[in-house]
Amino acid sequence: MSKQELEVLGQDADCCSGVSAAPLDDERAAELAKVFKALGDPVRLRLLSMIASRGEGGETCVCELTPAFDLSQPTISHHLKLLRQAGLIDCERRGTWVYYWVLPSALDRLAAFLTTPTTAEAVA
């Protein structure tokens, strides 16, 4: 299969239009700005990376995240809350601990938005 014949499945054009496809409307711009703002902080970016590195279906206890930073547990929880509000991660409380996991569909939508046709062809 040639590069030109590759097709992305499971994504509709309305939700996953790339940055070069068309100008953003107000609603989509506000949605993406929320995500980029969440990722614009080095602590949150590291937290997302730590959670995502567990692999597909992997989850991380907040007790494993906190020692990696020179920040208080409430500050880490605040950063995790912002990542949740941006729709990048989700969590579940189990006893006294909270476990976090990445929402792959959110990362896929973000990647699809950032991918240009030239980028897709170069990767393939």
Coordinates of C-alpha atoms in Angstrom, one line a residue:
M1 CA 0.0 0.0 0.0
S2 CA 1.4 3.4 -1.0
K3 CA 1.6 6.3 1.3
Q4 CA -1.3 8.0 -0.6
E5 CA -3.5 5.0 0.0
L6 CA -3.3 5.0 3.8
E7 CA -6.5 5.8 5.5
V8 CA -7.2 6.7 9.1
L9 CA -10.1 4.7 10.5
G10 CA -12.5 5.5 13.3
Q11 CA -12.2 9.3 13.1
D12 CA -14.8 11.6 11.6
A13 CA -13.7 14.8 9.9
D14 CA -15.7 17.1 12.1
C15 CA -14.0 16.2 15.4
C16 CA -10.6 15.5 14.2
S17 CA -9.8 18.0 11.5
G18 CA -6.2 18.9 11.4
V19 CA -4.7 22.3 12.1
S20 CA -4.3 22.9 8.4
A21 CA -7.8 21.6 7.4
A22 CA -9.8 24.7 8.1
P23 CA -9.9 27.6 10.6
L24 CA -11.2 26.7 14.0
D25 CA -14.6 27.9 15.1
D26 CA -15.0 29.5 18.6
E27 CA -16.2 26.3 20.3
R28 CA -13.4 24.1 19.0
A29 CA -10.8 26.7 19.7
A30 CA -12.0 27.0 23.3
E31 CA -11.9 23.2 23.7
L32 CA -8.4 22.9 22.4
A33 CA -7.1 25.9 24.3
K34 CA -8.2 24.2 27.5
V35 CA -6.2 21.1 26.6
F36 CA -3.1 23.1 25.5
K37 CA -3.3 25.2 28.7
A38 CA -3.3 22.0 30.8
L39 CA -0.3 20.7 28.8
G40 CA 1.4 24.1 29.1
D41 CA 2.7 23.5 32.6
P42 CA 5.9 21.3 33.0
V43 CA 4.5 19.5 36.1
R44 CA 1.3 18.6 34.3
L45 CA 3.2 17.5 31.2
R46 CA 5.4 15.3 33.3
L47 CA 2.4 13.9 35.2
L48 CA 0.7 13.0 31.9
S49 CA 3.9 11.4 30.6
M50 CA 4.3 9.3 33.8
I51 CA 0.7 8.1 33.6
A52 CA 0.8 7.4 29.9
S53 CA 4.1 5.5 30.1
R54 CA 2.2 2.7 32.0
G55 CA 1.0 1.6 28.5
E56 CA -2.4 0.8 27.2
G57 CA -4.8 0.1 30.0
G58 CA -2.2 0.9 32.6
E59 CA -3.0 3.0 35.6
T60 CA -0.9 4.8 38.2
C61 CA -1.6 5.4 41.9
V62 CA -1.2 9.0 43.1
C63 CA 1.1 7.6 45.7
E64 CA 3.5 6.7 42.9
L65 CA 3.3 10.2 41.3
T66 CA 3.8 12.4 44.3
P67 CA 7.4 11.4 45.3
A68 CA 8.7 12.3 41.8
F69 CA 8.1 16.0 42.5
D70 CA 9.2 18.5 45.1
L71 CA 5.6 19.6 45.6
S72 CA 3.0 18.9 48.2
Q73 CA 0.4 16.2 47.6
P74 CA -2.5 18.8 47.4
T75 CA -0.5 20.6 44.6
I76 CA -0.1 17.4 42.7
S77 CA -3.8 16.6 43.1
H78 CA -4.6 20.1 41.8
H79 CA -2.5 19.5 38.7
L80 CA -4.2 16.1 38.2
K81 CA -7.6 17.7 38.5
L82 CA -6.7 20.2 35.7
L83 CA -5.6 17.3 33.5
R84 CA -8.9 15.6 34.2
Q85 CA -10.9 18.7 33.5
A86 CA -9.1 19.0 30.2
G87 CA -10.3 15.4 29.4
L88 CA -6.8 13.9 29.1
I89 CA -7.0 11.5 32.1
D90 CA -9.6 9.9 34.3
C91 CA -9.4 8.4 37.7
E92 CA -11.0 6.1 40.3
R93 CA -10.8 6.2 44.1
R94 CA -10.0 2.9 45.7
G95 CA -9.9 3.1 49.5
T96 CA -7.6 6.0 50.4
W97 CA -5.8 6.1 47.0
V98 CA -6.8 7.5 43.6
Y99 CA -5.7 5.7 40.5
Y100 CA -5.2 7.6 37.2
W101 CA -5.1 6.5 33.6
V102 CA -4.8 8.3 30.2
L103 CA -7.7 8.6 27.9
P104 CA -6.2 7.4 24.6
S105 CA -9.0 8.9 22.5
A106 CA -8.2 12.4 23.8
L107 CA -4.6 12.0 22.9
D108 CA -5.5 10.6 19.5
R109 CA -7.8 13.6 18.8
L110 CA -5.0 16.0 19.9
A111 CA -2.5 14.2 17.7
A112 CA -4.9 14.2 14.7
F113 CA -5.4 18.0 15.1
L114 CA -1.6 18.6 15.2
T115 CA -0.9 16.3 12.2
T116 CA -0.7 18.0 8.8
P117 CA -0.9 16.0 5.5
T118 CA 2.8 16.6 5.0
T119 CA 3.6 15.2 8.5
A120 CA 1.4 12.1 8.0
E121 CA 3.2 11.4 4.7
A122 CA 6.6 11.8 6.2
V123 CA 5.8 9.4 9.1
A124 CA 4.3 6.7 6.9

